[in-house]
Coordinates of C-alpha atoms and ligand atoms in Angstrom, one line a residue:
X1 CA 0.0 0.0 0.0
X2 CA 2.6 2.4 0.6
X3 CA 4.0 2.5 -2.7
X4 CA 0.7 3.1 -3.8
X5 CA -0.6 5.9 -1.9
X6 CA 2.7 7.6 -2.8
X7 CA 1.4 7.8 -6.3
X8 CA -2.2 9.1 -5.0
X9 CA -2.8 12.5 -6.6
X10 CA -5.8 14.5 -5.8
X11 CA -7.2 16.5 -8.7
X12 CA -10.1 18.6 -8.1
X13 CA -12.4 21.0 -10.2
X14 CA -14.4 23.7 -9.0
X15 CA -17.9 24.9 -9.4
X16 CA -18.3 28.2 -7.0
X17 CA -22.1 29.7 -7.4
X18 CA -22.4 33.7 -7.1
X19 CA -25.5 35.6 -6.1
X20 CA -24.9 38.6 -8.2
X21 CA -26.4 42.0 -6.0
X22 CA -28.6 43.7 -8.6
X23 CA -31.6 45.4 -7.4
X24 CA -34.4 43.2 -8.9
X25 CA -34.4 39.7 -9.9
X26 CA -33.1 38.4 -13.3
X27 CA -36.1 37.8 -15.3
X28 CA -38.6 39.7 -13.5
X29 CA -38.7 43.2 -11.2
X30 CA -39.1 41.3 -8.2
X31 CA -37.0 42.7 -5.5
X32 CA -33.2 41.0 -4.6
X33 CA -33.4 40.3 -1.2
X34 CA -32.6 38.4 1.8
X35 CA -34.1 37.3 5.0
X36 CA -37.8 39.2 4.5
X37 CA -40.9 36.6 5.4
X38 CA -41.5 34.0 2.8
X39 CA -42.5 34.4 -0.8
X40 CA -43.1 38.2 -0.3
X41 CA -40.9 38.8 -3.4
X42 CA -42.7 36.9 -5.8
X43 CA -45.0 37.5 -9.2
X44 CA -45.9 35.4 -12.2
X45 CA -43.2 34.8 -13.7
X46 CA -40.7 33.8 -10.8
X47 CA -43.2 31.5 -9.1
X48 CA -43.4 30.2 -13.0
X49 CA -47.1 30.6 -14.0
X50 CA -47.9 29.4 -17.5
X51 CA -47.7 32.7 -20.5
X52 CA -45.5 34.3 -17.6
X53 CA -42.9 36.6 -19.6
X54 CA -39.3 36.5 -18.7
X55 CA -37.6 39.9 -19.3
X56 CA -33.8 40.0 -18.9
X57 CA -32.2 42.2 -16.3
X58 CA -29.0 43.8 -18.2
X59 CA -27.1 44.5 -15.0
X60 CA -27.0 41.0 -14.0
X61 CA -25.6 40.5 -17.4
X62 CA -22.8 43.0 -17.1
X63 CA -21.4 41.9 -13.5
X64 CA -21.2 38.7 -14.9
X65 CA -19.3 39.5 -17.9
X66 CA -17.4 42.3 -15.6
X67 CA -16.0 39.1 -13.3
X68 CA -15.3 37.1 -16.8
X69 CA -13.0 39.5 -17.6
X70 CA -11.6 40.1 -14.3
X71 CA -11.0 36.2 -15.1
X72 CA -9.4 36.7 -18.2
X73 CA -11.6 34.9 -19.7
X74 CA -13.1 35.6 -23.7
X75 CA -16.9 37.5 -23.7
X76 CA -18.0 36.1 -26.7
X77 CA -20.2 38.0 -29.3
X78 CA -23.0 35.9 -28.9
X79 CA -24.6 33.6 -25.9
X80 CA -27.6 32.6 -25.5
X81 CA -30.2 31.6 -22.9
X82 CA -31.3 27.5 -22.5
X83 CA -34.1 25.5 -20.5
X84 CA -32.5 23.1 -17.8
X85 CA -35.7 20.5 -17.0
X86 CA -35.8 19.3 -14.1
X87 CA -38.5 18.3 -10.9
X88 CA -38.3 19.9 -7.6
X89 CA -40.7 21.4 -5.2
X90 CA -38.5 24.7 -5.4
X91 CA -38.7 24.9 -8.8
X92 CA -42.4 25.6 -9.7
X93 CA -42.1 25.3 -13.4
X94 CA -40.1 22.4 -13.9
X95 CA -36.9 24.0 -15.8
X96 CA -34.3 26.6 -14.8
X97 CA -33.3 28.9 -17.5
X98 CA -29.7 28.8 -17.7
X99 CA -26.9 28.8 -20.5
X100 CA -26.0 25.6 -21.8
X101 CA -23.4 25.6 -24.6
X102 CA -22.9 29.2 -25.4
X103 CA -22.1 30.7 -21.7
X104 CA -21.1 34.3 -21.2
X105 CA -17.9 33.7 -20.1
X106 CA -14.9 31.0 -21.8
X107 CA -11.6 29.8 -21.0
X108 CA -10.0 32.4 -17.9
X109 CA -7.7 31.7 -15.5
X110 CA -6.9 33.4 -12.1
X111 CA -3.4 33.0 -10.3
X112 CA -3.8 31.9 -7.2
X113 CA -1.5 32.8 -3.9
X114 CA 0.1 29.7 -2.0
X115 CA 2.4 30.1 0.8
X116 CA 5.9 30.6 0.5
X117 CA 5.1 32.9 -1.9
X118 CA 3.9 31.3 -4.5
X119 CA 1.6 31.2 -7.1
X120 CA -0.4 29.2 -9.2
X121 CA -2.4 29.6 -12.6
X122 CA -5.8 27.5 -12.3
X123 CA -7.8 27.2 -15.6
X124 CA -11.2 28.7 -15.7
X125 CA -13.5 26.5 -18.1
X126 CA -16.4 28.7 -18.5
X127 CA -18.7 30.9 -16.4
X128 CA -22.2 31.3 -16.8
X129 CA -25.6 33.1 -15.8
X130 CA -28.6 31.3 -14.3
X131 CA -31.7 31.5 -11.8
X132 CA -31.3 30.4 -8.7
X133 CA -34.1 27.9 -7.3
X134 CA -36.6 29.1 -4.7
X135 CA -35.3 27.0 -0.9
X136 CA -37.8 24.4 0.6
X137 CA -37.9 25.2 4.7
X138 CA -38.1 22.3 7.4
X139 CA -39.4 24.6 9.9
X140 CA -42.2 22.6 10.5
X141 CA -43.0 19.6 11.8
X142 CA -45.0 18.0 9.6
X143 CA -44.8 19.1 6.2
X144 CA -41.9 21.1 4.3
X145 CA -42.3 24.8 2.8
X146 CA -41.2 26.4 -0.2
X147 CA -39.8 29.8 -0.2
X148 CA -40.0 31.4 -3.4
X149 CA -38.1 34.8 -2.5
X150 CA -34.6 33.3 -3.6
X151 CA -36.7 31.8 -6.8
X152 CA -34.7 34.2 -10.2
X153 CA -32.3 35.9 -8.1
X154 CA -29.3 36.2 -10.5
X155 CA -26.6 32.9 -10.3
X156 CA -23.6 33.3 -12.0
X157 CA -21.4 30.0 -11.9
X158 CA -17.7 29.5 -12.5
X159 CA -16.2 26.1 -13.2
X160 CA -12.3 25.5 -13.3
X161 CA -10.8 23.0 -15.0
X162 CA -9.4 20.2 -12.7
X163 CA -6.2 22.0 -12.5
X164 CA -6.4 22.1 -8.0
X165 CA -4.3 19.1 -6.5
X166 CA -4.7 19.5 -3.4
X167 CA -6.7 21.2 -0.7
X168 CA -4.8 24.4 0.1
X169 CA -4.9 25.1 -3.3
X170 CA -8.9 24.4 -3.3
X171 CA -9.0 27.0 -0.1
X172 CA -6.7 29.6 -1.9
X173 CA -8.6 29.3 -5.1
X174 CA -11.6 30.3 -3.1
X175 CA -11.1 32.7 -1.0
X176 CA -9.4 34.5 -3.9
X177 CA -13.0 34.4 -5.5
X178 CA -14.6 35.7 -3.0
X179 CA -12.7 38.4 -2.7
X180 CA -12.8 39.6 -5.8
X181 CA -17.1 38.6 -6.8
X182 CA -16.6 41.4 -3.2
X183 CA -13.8 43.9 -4.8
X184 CA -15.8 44.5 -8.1
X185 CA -18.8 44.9 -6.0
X186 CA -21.0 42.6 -8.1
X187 CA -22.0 39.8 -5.2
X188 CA -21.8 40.4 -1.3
X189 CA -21.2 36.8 -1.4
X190 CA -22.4 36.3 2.0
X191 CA -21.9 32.4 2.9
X192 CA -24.4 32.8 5.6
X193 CA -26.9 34.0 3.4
X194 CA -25.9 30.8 0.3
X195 CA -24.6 34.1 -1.4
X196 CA -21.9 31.7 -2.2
X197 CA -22.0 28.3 -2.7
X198 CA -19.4 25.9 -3.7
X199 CA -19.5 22.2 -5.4
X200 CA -16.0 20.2 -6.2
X201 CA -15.6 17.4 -8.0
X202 CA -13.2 15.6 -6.8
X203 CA -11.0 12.5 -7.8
X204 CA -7.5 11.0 -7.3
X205 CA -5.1 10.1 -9.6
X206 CA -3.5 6.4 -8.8
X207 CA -0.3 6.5 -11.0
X208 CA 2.4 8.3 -12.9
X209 CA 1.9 11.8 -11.3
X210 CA 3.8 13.6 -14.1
X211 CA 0.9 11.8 -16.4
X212 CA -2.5 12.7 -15.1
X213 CA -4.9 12.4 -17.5
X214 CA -2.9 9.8 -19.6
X215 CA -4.7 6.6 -19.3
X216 CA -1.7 4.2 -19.9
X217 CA 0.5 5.8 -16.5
X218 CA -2.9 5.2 -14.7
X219 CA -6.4 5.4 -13.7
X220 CA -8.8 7.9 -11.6
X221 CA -10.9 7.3 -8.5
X222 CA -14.9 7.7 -8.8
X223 CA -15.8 11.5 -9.3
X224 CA -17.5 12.5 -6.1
X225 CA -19.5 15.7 -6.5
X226 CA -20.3 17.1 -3.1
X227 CA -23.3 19.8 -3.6
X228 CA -23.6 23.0 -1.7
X229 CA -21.4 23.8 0.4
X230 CA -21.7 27.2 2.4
X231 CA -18.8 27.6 3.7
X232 CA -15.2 27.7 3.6
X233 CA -15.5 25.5 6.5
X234 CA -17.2 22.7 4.9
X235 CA -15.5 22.8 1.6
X236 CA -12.2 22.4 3.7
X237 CA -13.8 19.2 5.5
X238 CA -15.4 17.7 2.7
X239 CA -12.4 18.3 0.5
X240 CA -10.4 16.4 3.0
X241 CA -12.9 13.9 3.8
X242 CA -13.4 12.6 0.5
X243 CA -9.6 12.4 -0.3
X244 CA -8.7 10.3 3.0
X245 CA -12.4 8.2 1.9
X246 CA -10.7 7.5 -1.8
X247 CA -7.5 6.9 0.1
X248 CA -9.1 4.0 2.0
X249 CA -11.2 2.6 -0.4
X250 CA -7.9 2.0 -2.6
X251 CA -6.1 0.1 0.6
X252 CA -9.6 -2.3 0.6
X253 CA -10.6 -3.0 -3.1
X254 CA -7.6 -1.9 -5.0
X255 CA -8.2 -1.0 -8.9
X256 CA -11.7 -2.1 -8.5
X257 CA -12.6 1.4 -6.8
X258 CA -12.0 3.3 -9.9
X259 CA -14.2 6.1 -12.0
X260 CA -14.4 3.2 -15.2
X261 CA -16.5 0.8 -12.6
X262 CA -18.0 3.1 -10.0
X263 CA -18.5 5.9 -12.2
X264 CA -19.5 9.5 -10.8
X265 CA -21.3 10.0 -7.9
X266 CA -23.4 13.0 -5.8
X267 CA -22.1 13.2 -2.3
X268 CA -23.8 15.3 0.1
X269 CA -21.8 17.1 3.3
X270 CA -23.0 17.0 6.9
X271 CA -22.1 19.1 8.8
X272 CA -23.1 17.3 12.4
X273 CA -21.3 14.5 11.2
X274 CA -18.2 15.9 9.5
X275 CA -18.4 13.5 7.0
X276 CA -20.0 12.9 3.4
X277 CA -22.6 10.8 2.4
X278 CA -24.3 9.1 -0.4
X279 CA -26.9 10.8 -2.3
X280 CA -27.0 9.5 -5.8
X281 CA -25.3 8.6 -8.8
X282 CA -24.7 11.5 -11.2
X283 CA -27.3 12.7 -13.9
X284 CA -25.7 13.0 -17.7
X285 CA -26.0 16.0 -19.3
X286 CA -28.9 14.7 -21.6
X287 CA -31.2 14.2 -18.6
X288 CA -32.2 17.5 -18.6
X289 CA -33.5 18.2 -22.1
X290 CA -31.5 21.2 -22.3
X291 CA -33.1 23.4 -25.7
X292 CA -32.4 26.9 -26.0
X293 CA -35.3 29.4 -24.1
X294 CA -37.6 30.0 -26.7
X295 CA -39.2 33.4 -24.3
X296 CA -35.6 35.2 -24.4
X297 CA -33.5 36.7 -27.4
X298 CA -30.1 35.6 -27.4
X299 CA -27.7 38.1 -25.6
X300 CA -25.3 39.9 -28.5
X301 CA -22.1 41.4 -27.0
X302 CA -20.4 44.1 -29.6
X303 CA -17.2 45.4 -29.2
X304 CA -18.6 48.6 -27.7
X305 CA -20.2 47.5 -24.4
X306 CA -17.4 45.2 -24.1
X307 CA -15.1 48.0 -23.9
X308 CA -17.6 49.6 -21.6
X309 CA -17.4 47.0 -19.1
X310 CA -13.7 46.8 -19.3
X311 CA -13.5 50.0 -18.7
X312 CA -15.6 49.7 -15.5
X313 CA -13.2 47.2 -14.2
X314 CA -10.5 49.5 -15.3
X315 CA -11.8 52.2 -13.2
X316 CA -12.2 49.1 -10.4
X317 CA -7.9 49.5 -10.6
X318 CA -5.6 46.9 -9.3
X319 CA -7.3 43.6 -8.1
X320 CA -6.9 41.8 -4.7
X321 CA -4.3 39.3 -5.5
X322 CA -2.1 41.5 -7.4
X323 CA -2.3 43.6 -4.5
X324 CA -1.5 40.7 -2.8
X325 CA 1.9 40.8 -4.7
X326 CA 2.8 44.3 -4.3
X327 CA 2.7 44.2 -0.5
X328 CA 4.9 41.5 -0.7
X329 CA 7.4 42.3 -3.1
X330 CA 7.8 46.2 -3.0
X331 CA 7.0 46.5 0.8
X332 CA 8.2 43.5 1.7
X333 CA 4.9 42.6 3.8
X334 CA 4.5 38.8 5.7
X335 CA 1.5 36.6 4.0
X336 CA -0.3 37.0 6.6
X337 CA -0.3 40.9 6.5
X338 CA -0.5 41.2 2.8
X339 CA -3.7 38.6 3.6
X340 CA -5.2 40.5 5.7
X341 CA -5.1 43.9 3.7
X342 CA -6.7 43.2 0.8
X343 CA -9.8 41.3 1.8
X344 CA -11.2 44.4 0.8
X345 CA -10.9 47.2 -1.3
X346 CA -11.8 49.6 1.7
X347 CA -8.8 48.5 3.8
X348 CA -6.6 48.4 0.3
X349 CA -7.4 51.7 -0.5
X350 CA -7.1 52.9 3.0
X351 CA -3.4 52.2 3.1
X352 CA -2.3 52.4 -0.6
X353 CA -3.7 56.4 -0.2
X354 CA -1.8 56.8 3.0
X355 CA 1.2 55.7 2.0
X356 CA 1.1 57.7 -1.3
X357 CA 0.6 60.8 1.0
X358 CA 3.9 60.0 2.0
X359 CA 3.7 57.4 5.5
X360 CA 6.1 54.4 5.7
X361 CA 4.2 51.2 4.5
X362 CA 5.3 49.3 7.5
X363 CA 4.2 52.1 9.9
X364 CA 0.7 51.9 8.0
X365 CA 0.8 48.4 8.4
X366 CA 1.2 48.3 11.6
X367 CA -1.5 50.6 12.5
X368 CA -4.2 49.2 10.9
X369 CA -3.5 45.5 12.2
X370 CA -3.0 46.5 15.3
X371 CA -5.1 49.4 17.1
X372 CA -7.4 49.6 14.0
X373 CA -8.3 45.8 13.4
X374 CA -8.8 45.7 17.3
X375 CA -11.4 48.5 16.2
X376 CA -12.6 46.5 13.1
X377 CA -13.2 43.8 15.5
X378 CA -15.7 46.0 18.3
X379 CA -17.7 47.5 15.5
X380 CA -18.1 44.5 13.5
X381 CA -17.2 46.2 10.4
X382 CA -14.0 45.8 7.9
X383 CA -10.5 47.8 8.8
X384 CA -11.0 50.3 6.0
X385 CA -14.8 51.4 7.4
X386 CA -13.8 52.1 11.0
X387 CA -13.4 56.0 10.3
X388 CA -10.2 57.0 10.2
X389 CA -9.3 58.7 6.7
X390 CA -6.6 58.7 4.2
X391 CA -5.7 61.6 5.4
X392 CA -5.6 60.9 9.2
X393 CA -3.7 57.6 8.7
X394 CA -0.7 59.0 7.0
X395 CA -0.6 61.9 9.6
X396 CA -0.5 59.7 12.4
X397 CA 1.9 57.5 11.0
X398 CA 4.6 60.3 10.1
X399 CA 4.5 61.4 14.0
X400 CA 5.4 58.0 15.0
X401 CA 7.9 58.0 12.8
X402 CA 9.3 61.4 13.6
X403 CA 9.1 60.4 17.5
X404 CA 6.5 62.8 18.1
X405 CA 4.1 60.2 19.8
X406 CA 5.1 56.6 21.1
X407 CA 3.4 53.7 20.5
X408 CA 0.9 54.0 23.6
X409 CA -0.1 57.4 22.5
X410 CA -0.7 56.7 18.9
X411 CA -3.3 54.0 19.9
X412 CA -4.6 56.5 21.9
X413 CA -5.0 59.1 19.3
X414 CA -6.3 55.8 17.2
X415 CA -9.2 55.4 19.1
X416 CA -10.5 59.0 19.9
X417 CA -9.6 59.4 15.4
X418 CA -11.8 57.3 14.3
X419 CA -14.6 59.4 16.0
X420 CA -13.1 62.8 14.9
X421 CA -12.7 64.8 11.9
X422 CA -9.4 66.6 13.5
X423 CA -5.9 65.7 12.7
X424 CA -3.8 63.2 15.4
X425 CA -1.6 66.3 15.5
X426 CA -4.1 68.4 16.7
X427 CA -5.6 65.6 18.9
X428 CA -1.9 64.6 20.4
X429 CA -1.7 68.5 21.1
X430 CA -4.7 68.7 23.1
X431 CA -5.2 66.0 25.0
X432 CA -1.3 66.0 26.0
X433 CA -0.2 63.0 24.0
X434 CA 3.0 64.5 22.2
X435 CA 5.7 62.1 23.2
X436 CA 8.2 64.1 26.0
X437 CA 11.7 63.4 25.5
X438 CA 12.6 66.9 27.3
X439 CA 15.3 65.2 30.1
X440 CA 13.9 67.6 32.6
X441 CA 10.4 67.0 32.6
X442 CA 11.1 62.8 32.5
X443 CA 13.3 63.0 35.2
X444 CA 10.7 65.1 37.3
X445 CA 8.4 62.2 36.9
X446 CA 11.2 59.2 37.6
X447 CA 11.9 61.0 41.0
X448 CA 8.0 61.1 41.8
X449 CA 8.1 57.6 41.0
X450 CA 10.9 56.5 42.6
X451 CA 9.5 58.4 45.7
X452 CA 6.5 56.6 45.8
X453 CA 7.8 52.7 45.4
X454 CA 10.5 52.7 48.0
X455 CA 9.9 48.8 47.7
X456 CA 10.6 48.7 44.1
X457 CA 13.5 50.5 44.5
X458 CA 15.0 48.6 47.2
X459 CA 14.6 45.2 44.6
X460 CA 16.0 46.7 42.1
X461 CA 19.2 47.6 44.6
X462 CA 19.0 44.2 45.7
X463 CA 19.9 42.5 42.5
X464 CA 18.9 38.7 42.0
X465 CA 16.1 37.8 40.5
X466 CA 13.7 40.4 41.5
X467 CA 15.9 43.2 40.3
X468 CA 14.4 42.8 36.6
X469 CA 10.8 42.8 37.4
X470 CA 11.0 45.6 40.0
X471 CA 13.1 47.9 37.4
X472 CA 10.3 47.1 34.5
X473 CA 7.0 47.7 37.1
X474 CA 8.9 51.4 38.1
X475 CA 9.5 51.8 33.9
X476 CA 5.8 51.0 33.6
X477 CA 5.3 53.9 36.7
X478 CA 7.2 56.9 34.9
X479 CA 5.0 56.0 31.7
X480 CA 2.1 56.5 33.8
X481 CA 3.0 59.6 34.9
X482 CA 3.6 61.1 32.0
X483 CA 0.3 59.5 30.8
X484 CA 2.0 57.5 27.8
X485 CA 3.6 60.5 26.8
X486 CA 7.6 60.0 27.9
X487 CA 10.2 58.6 25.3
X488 CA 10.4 54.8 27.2
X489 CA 13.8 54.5 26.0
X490 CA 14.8 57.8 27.7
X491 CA 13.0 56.8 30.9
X492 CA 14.7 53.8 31.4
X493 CA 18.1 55.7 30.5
X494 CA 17.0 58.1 33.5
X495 CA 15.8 55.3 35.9
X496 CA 19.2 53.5 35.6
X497 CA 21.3 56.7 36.2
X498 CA 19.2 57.0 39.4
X499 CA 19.4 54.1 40.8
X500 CA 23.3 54.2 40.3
X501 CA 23.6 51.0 37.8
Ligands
LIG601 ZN1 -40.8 37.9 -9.8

């Protein structure tokens, strides 16, 4: 076996479903919304009455061909709109209109971040617009609702080629997407809401892992599809699950679990079990009678509203991950802090215009990770929405550069900012927070607090292990005194000339 599972390659394609945020739905004016009581956001044609008209909403086809492009992908001149068939209580008129062959977006790619700096081109196959289904409800206990209000909100779905091999890459590939359906402002993408839902397929290569795909250095595992998953949470698990699952199944029946005999199959994740399960085996294509949507002209792209929408992501500027890059190779950022930066555009923006007014990156940085993510954090809001401006930011950053407020008062002047309009200069000015580093006014305050911890002092004179404890609590005293205000380096310089060491 070990030989074996040393030639185990997972390779795993992803479909990630988008609520786009338009106003109204996509084939009707029926409001876009979540969380209002059930099937209050309904009319004709979304609840699917027969001779209902479909009418299609134009913005939910431009943020969909906006992310195409932000996915490098080709906007072709002409798509078109088809009827999926298919039975389910949430879908009152038996088919989903959806785009079968002609989709609005074609062959993309997005380079992905992976740690130790890395990065990684993953193939998009296609991305195309749809309705979502209406959601059946189990609220009660002896029959099941149906909730129409998510019934034609706008779907776009993006499928990658199965170019992920493992699940970091799966995580990196979509958290990248959610941040950018976010940056271009075309989906909130709220998992809690199924703003964003995500479906692998996954398999493992048993063979030649230089060869995948060529069917004499080896063979795949079943195709599991896992449906639905709302979370980066679960897609983790189930990614996980279902490679460690494949992994076993090889150890116990050998070739014989293979995608020639078992074929492809629709796994289902649950979430008080951490584990998959059975659902069914996979529907062909064919079974759902796709024909084109004889109630909806085809959708013709020219060359000028192309250029329009490229010139709206234009406008949009630099995306997340490239941003990504910059922090990292011109600033010299960790992961981690070039991570947390650009989840969104707010925070991005916040310290791109900040340091362009002239503050040190790493001051910036520092800042808003520190003092202003704490902030973030209370007020339940992103870094780059807690209040302080681009103009504010820099300001405060340059004084603690210059030395003209320590550490202590800057978060200070951090937290009475983001309530303010004024400048941390004129803030450290009147509430007293300029940093002191005038030897005669420090030295007043390490004699008051020398005076007042005779036992402190008398450690510190004592040496031994108490010594180092006793001179930080009366370093910690001066700062006090001075409220924050005192240089620390010059304090403890002080402190140690007056106690003679
Ligand atoms: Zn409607």
């Amino acid at each position: 076996m070990g030989d074996m599972q040393d030639n185990m390659l997972p390779v795993i394609g992803l479909e990630i479903h988008v609520e786009l945020a338009t106003e109204t739905k996509i084939f009707c004016r029926c409001a876009n919304r979540f969380g209002d009581p059930p099937n209050t956001h309904t009319c004709p044609v979304c609840i699917g009455m027969p001779g209902a008209m479909p009418v299609m909403n134009q913005k939910a086809v431009e943020y969909s061909m906006k992310v195409g492009l932000a996915l490098n992908c080709t906007v072709p001149n002409f798509t078109k709109w088809d009827r999926k068939s298919y039975y389910y209580p949430d879908l009152p008129k038996n088919y989903q209109i959806s785009q079968y062959d002609l989709p609005l977006a074609i062959a993309g790619h997005l380079d992905i971040p992976l740690a130790g700096n890395k990065v990684k081109r993953i193939d998009i196959t296609r991305a195309h617009l749809e309705e979502d289904a209406g959601k059946n409800v189990h609220d009660f206990p002896a029959h099941t609702g149906v909730d129409l209000n998510r019934a034609g909100i706008p779907l776009l779905e993006i499928v990658t080629e199965p170019d992920l091999r493992n699940v970091e890459e799966v995580m990196s590939f979509a958290r990248s997407m959610h941040r950018l359906v976010r940056w271009l402002g075309v989906s909130h993408a709220n998992m809690e809401m199924g703003q964003m839902r995500f479906e692998p397929n996954i398999s493992l290569w048993v063979g030649d892992p230089e060869k995948v795909f060529d069917e004499s250095a080896g063979y795949f595992t079943p195709i599991f599809e896992v449906k639905n998953l709302n979370s980066f949470r679960s897609l983790e698990r189930t990614c996980q699950w279902v490679i460690d699952y494949h992994q076993a199944q090889i150890a116990e029946k050998g070739k014989a679990w293979s995608l020639a005999d078992v074929g492809k199959q629709n796994w289902g994740f649950r979430d008080n079990l951490n584990a998959c399960e059975f659902q069914r085996g996979k529907e062909e294509a064919h079974d759902y009678r796709y024909f084109p949507e004889p109630d909806l002209a085809p959708v013709v792209v020219d060359d000028a509203w192309r250029q329009k929408i490229r010139n709206e992501l234009d406008e949009v500027g630099e995306l997340p991950i490239a941003r990504q890059r910059r922090y990292l190779t011109e600033w010299k950022l960790t992961e981690k802090e070039a991570d947390a930066l650009t989840q969104d555009i707010a925070t991005s923006d916040l310290c791109d215009h900040s340091v362009e007014a002239g503050a040190d990156p790493k001051r910036v940085v520092n800042l808003l990770l520190g003092r202003g993510a704490a902030i973030a954090n209370e007020r339940g809001c992103v870094i780059g929405k807690i209040g302080i401006s681009d103009v504010q930011l820099p300001d405060l950053a340059k004084m603690l550069t210059k030395g003209e407020v320590n550490a202590t008062a800057a978060d200070k002047i951090f937290d009475i900012v983001v309530d303010s309009d004024a400048l941390p200069a004129k803030i450290a000015e009147s509430e007293g927070l300029l940093a002191v580093s005038d030897a005669g006014k420090i030295t007043e305050w390490v004699d008051e607090a020398i005076a007042k911890n005779p036992q402190a002092v008398e450690d510190v004179h004592a040496g031994g292990k108490k010594q180092k404890k006793a001179f930080g609590f009366l370093t910690g005293q001066v700062m006090q005194l001075s409220r924050g205000a005192a240089t620390p380096a010059e304090v403890q310089k002080l402190l140690q000339e007056k106690l003679g060491r």
